mmCIF file of C-alpha atoms and ligand atoms in Angstrom:
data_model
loop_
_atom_site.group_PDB
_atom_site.id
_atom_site.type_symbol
_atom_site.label_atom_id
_atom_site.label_comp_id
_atom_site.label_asym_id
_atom_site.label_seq_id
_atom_site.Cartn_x
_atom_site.Cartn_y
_atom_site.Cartn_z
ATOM 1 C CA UNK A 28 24.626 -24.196 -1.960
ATOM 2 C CA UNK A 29 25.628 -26.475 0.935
ATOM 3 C CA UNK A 30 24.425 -25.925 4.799
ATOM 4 C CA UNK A 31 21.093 -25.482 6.652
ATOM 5 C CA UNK A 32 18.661 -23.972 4.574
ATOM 6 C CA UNK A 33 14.910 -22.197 5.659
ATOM 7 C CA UNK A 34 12.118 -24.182 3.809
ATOM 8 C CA UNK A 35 9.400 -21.991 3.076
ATOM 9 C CA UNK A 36 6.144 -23.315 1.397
ATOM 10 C CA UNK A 37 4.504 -21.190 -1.142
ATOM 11 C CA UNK A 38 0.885 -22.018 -2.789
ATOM 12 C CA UNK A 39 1.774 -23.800 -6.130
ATOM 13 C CA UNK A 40 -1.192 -23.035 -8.130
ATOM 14 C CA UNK A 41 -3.317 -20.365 -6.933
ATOM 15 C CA UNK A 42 -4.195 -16.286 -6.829
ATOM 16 C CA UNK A 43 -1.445 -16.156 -4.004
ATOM 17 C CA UNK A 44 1.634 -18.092 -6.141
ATOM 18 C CA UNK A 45 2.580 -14.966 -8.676
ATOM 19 C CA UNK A 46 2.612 -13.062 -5.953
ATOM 20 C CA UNK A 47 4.879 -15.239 -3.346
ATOM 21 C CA UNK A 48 7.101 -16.144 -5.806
ATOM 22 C CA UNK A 49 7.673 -12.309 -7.526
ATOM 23 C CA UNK A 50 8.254 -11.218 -3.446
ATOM 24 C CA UNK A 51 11.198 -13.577 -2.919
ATOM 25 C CA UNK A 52 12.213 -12.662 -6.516
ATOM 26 C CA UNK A 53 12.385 -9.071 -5.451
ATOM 27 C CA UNK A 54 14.231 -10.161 -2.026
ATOM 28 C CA UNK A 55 17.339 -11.100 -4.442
ATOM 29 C CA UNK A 56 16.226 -14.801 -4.326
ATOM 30 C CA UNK A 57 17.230 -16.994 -7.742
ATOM 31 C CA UNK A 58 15.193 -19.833 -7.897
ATOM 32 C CA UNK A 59 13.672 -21.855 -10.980
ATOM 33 C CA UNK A 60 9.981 -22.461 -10.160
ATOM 34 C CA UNK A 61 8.847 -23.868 -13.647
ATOM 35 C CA UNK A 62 5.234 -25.976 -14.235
ATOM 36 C CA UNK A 63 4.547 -29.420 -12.180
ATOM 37 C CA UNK A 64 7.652 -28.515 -9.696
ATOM 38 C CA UNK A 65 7.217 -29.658 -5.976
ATOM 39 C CA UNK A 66 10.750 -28.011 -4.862
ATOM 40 C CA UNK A 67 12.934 -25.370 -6.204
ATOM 41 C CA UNK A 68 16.177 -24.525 -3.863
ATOM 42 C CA UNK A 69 17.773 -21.468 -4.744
ATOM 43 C CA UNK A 70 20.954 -20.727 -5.934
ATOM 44 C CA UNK A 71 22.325 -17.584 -4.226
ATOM 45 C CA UNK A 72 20.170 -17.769 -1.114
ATOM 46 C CA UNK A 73 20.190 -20.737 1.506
ATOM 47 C CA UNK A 74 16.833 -21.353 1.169
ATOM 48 C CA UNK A 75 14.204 -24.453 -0.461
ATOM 49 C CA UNK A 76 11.042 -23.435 -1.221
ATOM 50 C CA UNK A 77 8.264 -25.888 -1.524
ATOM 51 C CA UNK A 78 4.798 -25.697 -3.904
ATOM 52 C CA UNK A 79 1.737 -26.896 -2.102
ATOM 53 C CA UNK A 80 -2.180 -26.232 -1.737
ATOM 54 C CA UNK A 81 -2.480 -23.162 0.429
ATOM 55 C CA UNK A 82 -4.706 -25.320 2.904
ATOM 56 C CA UNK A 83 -2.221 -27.759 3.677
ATOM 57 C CA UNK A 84 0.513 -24.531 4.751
ATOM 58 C CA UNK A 85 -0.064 -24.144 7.528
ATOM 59 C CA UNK A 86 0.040 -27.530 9.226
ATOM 60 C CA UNK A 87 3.218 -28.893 7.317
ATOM 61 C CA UNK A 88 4.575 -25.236 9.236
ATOM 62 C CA UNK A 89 3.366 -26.632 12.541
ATOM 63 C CA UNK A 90 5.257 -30.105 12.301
ATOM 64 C CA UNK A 91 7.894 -28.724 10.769
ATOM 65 C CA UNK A 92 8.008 -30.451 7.360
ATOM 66 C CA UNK A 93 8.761 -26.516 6.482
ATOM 67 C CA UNK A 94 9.864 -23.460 8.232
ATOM 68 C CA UNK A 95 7.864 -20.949 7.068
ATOM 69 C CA UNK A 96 5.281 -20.116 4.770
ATOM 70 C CA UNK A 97 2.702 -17.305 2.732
ATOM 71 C CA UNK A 98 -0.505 -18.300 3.330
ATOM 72 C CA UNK A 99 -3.669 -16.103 3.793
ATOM 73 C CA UNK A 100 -4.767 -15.208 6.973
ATOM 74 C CA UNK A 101 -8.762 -16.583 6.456
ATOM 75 C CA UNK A 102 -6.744 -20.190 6.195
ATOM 76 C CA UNK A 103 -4.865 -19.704 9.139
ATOM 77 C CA UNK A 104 -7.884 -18.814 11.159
ATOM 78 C CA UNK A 105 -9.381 -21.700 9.882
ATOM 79 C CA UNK A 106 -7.391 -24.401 10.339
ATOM 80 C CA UNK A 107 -6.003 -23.319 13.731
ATOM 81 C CA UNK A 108 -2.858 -24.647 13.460
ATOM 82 C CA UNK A 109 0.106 -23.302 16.193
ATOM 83 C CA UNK A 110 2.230 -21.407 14.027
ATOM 84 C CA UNK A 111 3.308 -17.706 14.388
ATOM 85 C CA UNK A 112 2.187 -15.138 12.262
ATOM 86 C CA UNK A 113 5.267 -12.729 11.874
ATOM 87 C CA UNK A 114 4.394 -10.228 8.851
ATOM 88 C CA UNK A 115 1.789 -8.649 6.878
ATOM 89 C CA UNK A 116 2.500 -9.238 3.137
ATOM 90 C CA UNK A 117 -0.153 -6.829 1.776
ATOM 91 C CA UNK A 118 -1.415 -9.293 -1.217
ATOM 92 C CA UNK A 119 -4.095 -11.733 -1.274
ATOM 93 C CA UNK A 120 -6.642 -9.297 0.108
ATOM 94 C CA UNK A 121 -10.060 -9.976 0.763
ATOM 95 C CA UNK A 122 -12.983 -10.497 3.521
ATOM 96 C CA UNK A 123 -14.369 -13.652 4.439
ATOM 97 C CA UNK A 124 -18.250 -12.180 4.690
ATOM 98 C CA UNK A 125 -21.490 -13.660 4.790
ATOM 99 C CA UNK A 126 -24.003 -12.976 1.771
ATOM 100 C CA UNK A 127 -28.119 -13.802 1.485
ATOM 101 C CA UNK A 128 -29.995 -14.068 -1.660
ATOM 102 C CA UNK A 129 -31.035 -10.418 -3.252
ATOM 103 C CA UNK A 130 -35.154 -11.197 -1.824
ATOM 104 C CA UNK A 131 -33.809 -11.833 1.988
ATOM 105 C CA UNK A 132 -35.114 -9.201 3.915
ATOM 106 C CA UNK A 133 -32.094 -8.940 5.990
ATOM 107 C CA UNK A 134 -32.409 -6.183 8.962
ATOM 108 C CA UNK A 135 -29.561 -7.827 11.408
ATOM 109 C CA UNK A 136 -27.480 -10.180 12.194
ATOM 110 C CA UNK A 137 -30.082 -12.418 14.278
ATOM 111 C CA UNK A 138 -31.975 -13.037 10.542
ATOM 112 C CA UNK A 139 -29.273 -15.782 10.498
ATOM 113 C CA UNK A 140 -31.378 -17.612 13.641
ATOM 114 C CA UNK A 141 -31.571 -20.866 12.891
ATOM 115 C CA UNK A 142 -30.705 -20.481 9.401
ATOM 116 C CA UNK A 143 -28.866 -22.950 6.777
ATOM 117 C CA UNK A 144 -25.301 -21.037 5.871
ATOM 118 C CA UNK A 145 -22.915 -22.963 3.378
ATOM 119 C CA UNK A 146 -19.584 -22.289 3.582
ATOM 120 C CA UNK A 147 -15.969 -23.316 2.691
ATOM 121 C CA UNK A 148 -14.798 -21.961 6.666
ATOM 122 C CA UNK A 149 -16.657 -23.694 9.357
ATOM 123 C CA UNK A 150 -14.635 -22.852 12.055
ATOM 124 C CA UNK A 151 -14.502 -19.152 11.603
ATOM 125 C CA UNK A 152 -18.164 -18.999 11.220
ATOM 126 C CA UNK A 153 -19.196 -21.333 14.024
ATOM 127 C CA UNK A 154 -17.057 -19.067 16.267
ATOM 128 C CA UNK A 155 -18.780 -15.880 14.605
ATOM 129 C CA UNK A 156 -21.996 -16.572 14.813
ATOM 130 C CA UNK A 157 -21.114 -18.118 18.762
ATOM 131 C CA UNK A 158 -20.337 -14.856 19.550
ATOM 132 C CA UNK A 159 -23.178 -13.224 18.390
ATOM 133 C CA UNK A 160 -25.182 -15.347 20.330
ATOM 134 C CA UNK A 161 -26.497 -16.862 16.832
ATOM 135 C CA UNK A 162 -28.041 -20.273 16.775
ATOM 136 C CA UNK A 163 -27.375 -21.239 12.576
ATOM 137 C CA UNK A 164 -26.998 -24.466 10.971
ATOM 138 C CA UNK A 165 -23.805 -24.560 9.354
ATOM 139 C CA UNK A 166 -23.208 -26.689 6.152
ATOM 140 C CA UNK A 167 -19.291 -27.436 5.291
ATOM 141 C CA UNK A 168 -18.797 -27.487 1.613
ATOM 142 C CA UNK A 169 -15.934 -28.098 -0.428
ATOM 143 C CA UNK A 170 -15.910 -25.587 -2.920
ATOM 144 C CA UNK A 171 -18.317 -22.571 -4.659
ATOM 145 C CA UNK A 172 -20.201 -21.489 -1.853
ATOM 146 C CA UNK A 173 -22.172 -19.023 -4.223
ATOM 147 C CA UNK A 174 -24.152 -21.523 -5.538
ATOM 148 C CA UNK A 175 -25.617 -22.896 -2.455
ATOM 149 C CA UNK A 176 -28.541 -21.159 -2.171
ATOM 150 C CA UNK A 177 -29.965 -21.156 -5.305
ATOM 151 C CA UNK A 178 -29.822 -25.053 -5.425
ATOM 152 C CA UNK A 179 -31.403 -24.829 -1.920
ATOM 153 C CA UNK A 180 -28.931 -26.366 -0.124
ATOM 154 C CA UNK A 181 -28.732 -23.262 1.699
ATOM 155 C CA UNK A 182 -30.671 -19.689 2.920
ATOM 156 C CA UNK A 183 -27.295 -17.957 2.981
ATOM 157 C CA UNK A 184 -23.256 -18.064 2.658
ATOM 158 C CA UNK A 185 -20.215 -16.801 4.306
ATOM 159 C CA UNK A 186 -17.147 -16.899 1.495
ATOM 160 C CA UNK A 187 -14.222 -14.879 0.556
ATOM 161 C CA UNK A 188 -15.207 -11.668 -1.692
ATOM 162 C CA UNK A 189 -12.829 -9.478 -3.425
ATOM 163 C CA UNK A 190 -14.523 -7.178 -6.123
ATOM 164 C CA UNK A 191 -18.022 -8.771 -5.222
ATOM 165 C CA UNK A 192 -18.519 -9.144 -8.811
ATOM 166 C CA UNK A 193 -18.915 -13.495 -7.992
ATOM 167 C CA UNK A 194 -21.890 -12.392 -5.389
ATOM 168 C CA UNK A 195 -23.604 -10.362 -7.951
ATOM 169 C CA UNK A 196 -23.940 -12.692 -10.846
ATOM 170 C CA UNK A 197 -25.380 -15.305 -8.498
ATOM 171 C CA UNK A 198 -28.011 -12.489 -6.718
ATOM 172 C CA UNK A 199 -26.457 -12.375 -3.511
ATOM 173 C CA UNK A 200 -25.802 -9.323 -1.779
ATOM 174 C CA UNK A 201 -23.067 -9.126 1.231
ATOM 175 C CA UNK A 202 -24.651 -8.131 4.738
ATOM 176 C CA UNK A 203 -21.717 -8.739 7.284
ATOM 177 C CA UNK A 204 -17.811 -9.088 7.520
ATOM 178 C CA UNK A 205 -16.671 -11.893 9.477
ATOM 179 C CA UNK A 206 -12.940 -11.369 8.620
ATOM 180 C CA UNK A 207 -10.538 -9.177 7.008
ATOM 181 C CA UNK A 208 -7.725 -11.036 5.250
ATOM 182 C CA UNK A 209 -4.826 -10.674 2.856
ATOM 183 C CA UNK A 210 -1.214 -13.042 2.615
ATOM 184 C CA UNK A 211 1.209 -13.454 6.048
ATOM 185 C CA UNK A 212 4.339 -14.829 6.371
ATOM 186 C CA UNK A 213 3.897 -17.769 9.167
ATOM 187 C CA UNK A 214 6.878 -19.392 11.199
ATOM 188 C CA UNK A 215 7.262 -22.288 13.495
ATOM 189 C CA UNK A 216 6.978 -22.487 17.002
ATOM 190 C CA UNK A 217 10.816 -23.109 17.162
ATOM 191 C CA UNK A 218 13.514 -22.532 15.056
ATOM 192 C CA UNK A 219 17.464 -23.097 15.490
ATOM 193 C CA UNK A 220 19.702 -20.165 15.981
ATOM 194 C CA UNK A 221 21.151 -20.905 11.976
ATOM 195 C CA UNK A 222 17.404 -20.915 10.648
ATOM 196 C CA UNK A 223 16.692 -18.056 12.356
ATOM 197 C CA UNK A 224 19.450 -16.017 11.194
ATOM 198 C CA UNK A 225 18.639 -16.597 7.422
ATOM 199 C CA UNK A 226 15.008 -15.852 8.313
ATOM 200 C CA UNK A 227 16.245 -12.559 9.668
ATOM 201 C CA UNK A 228 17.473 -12.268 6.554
ATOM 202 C CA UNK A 229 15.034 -12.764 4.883
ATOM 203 C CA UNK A 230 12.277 -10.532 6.514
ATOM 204 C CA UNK A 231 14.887 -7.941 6.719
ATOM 205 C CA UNK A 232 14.746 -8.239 2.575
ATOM 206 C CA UNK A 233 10.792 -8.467 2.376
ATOM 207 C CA UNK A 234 9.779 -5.355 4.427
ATOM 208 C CA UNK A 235 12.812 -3.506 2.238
ATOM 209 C CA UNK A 236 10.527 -4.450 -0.581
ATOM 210 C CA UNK A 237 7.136 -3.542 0.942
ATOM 211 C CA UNK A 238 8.029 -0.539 1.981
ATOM 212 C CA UNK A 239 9.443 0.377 -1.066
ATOM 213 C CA UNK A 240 6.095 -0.818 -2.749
ATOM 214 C CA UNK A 241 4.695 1.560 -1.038
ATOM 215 C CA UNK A 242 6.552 4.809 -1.791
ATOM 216 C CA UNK A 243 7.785 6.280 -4.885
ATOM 217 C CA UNK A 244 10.965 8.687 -5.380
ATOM 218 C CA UNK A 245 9.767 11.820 -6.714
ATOM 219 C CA UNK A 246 12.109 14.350 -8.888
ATOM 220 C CA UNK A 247 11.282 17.613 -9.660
ATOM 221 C CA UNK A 248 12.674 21.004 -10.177
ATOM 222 C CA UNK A 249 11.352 24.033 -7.946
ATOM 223 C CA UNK A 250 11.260 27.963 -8.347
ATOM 224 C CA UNK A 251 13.740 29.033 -5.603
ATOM 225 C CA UNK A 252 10.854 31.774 -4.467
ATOM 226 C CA UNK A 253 8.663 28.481 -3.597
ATOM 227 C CA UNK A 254 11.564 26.421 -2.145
ATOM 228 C CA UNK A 255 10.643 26.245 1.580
ATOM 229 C CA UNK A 256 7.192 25.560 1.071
ATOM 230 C CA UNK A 257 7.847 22.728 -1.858
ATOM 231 C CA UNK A 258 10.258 21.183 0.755
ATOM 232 C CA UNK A 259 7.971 21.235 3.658
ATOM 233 C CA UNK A 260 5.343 19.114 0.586
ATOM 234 C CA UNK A 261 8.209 16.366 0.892
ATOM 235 C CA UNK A 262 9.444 14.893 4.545
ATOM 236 C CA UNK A 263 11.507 12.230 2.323
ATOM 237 C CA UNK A 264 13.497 9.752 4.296
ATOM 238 C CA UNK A 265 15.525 12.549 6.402
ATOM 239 C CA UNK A 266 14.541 15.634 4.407
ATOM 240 C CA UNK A 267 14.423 16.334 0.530
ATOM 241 C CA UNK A 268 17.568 16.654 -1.207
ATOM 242 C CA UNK A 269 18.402 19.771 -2.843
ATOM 243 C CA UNK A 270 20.694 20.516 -6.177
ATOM 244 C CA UNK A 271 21.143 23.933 -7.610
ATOM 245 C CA UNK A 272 19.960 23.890 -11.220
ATOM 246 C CA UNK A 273 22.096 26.165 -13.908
ATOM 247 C CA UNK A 274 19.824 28.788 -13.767
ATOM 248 C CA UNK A 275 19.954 30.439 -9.985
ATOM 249 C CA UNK A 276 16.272 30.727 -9.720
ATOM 250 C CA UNK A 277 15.609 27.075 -9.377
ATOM 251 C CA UNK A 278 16.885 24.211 -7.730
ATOM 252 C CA UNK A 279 16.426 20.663 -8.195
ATOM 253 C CA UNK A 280 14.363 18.351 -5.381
ATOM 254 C CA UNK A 281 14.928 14.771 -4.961
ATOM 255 C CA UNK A 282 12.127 13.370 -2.275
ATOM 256 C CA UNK A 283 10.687 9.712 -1.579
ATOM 257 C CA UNK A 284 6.892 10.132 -1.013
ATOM 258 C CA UNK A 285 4.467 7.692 0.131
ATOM 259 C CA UNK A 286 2.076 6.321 -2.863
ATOM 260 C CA UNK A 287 -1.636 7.048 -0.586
ATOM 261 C CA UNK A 288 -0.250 10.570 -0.340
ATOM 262 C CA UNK A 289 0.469 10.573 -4.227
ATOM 263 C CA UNK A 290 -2.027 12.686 -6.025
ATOM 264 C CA UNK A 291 -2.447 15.052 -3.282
ATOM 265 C CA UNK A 292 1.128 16.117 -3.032
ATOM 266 C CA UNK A 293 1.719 16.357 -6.857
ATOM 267 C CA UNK A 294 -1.338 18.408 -7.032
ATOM 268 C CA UNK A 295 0.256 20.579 -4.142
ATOM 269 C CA UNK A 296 3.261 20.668 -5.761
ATOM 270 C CA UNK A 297 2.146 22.100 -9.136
ATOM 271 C CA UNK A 298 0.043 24.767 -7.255
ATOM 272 C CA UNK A 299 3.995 25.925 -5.752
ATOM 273 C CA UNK A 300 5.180 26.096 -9.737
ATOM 274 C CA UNK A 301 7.033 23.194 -9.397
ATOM 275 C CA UNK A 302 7.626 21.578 -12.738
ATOM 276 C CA UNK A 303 9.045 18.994 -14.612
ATOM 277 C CA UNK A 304 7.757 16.617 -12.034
ATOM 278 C CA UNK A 305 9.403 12.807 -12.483
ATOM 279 C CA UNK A 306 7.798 9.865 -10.636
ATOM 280 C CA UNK A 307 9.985 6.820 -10.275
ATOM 281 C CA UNK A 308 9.130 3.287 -8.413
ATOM 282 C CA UNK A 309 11.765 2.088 -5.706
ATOM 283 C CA UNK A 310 13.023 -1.716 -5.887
ATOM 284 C CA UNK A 311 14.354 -1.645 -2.121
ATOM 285 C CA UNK A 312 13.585 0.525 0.666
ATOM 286 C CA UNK A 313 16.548 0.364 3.197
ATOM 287 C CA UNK A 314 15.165 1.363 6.390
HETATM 288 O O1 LIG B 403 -5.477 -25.182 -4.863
HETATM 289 P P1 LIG B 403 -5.383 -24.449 -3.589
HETATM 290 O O2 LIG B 403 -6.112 -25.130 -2.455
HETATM 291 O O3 LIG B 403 -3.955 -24.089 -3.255
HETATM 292 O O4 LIG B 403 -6.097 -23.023 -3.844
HETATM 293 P P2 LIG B 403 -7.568 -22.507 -3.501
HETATM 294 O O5 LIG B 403 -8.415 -22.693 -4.705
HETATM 295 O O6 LIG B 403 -8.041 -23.039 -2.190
HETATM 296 O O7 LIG B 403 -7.301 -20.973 -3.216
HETATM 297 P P3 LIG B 403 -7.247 -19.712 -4.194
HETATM 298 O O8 LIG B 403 -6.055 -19.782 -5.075
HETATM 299 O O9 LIG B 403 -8.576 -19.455 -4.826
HETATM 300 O O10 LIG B 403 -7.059 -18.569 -3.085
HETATM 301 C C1 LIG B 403 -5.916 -18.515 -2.292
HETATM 302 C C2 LIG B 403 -6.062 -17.388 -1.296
HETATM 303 O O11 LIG B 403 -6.225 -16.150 -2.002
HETATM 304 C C3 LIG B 403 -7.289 -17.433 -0.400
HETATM 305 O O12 LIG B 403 -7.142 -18.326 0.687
HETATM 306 C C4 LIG B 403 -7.383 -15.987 0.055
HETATM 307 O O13 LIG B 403 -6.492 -15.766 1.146
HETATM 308 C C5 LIG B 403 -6.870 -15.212 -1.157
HETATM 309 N N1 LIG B 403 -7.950 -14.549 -1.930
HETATM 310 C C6 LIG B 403 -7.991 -13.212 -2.204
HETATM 311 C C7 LIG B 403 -9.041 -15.111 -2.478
HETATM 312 C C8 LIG B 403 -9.768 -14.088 -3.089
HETATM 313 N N2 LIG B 403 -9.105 -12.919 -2.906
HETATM 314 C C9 LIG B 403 -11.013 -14.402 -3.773
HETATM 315 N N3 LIG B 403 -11.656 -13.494 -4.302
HETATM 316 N N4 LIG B 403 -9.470 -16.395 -2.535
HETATM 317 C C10 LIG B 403 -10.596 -16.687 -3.202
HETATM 318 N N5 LIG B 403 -11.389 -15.760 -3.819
HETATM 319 C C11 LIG B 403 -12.598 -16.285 -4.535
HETATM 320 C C12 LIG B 403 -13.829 -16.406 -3.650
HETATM 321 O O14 LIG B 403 -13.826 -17.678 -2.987
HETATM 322 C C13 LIG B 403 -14.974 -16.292 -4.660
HETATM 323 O O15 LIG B 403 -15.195 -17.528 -5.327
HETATM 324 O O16 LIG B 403 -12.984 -15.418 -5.579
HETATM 325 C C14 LIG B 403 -14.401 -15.317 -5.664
HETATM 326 C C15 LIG B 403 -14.841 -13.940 -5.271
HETATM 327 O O17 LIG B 403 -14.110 -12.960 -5.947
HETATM 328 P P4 LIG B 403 -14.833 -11.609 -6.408
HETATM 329 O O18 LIG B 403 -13.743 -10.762 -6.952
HETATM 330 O O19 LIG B 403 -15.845 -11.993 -7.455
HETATM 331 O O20 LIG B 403 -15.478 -10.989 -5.185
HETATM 332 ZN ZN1 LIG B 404 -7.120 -24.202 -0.993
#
């Protein structure tokens, strides 16, 4: 494809990649991405995407070197670069918290007082601990944090926990949140009225496919006794639709329900005698 094109930077090897790469896969973008690629443009979409270290993201957004990019939201806090932070991407979650060994008799934050805490984000937790009045000593390191303090290079840590499972094996226990984090798509100060466009586009695309991660189309057929009270279960987009089955005592319901509602409505639903109850996931959400 000729003409301007977005660049967007993706992590190439990392816990974010699978899930960049399968979002602009479900946008309708056809791209190549295979092993030891720097640059992939895509054939049906005018956009290039490039494969770098998540930490570098953000400030090849800045100059400009790309357009946009996925990056989570503990790196753009810590590297600080000025870029705008335009969506949510709901992958990539974690917290960026701070952890003391298992024997720390930890009552408050000011038990970090002029304590040694390693960690991979200095900049986050200097600010954190500024303003919480904290005095600690903070030691930059390059890489597993959870180590740290039972080499005694450190009394404590602040580093990215997901299941907490990498705290517990190395007898650390997590005392305080410093940040909540998961994937964003980030943008450029400045963008020309073509890039813009296609990045209108774009987003337009990706919050089609979050929300439609995030509800389910539900099928099921309903005793006509129960019908007003199975439809008022199900808001759907605009309201339920509603097909007479063959026999005239039940109809059929069509809904879209939201996934954190799930198990709550289904159970809801049985209780009306609704049966044969189909649950089907959505590729695009239209809204
Ligand atoms: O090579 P490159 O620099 O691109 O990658 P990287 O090694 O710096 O980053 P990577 O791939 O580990 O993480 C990329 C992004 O994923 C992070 O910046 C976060 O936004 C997000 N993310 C989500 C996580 C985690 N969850 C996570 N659990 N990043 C790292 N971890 C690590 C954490 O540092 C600790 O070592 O996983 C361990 C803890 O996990 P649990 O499940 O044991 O608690
Ligand atoms: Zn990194």
């Amino acid at each position: 494809m000729r003409g301007t094109k977005l660049k967007i930077a993706v992590q190439k090897s990392g816990r974010l990649s699978d899930d960049s790469t399968n979002l602009l896969k479900r946008c309708g973008v056809k791209f190549n991405n295979g092993l030891g690629k720097l640059k992939s443009e895509a054939e049906n979409f005018p956009i290039e995407i490039y494969f770098l270290r998540d930490d570098d993201i953000p400030q090849y957004v800045a100059d400009g070197v790309a357009d946009i990019g996925i990056v989570g939201e503990n790196v753009l806090a810590e590297t600080r670069q000025n870029v705008d932070s335009i969506e949510k991407l709901g992958f990539g979650k974690c917290r960026l918290s701070l952890a003391v060994p298992k024997n720390f008799q930890y009552q408050s934050i000011k038990d970090f007082e002029g304590k040694r805490v390693a960690t991979t984000y200095p900049q986050i937790v200097r600010e954190f601990f500024a303003a919480n009045n904290i005095a600690a000593d903070i030691h930059t390191i390059s890489g597993s944090a959870e180590i740290a303090p039972s080499i005694g290079l450190a009394d404590a840590i602040c580093d990215l926990v997901s299941s907490g499972s990498t705290l517990f094996t190395n007898g650390l226990r997590e005392v305080e949140t410093v940040m909540l984090s998961e994937a964003v798509l980030i943008v450029r100060k400045t963008l020309s009225p073509e890039l813009q466009t296609i990045l209108d586009k774009l987003l337009f695309r990706i919050k089609s496919v979050k929300a439609a991660a995030q509800n389910k189309y539900i099928l099921l057929n309903a005793p006509n006794e129960n019908l007003a009270e199975i439809i008022a279960l199900l808001p759907g987009m605009r309201s339920p639709s509603v097909l007479p089955l063959a026999d005239s005592d039940w109809s059929s319901v069509h809904s879209v329900i939201n996934e954190n509602d799930f198990w709550t409505v289904v159970e809801s639903l049985k209780s009306k005698g609704a049966e044969g109850i189909l649950v089907l996931a959505i590729d695009q959400m239209i809204q």
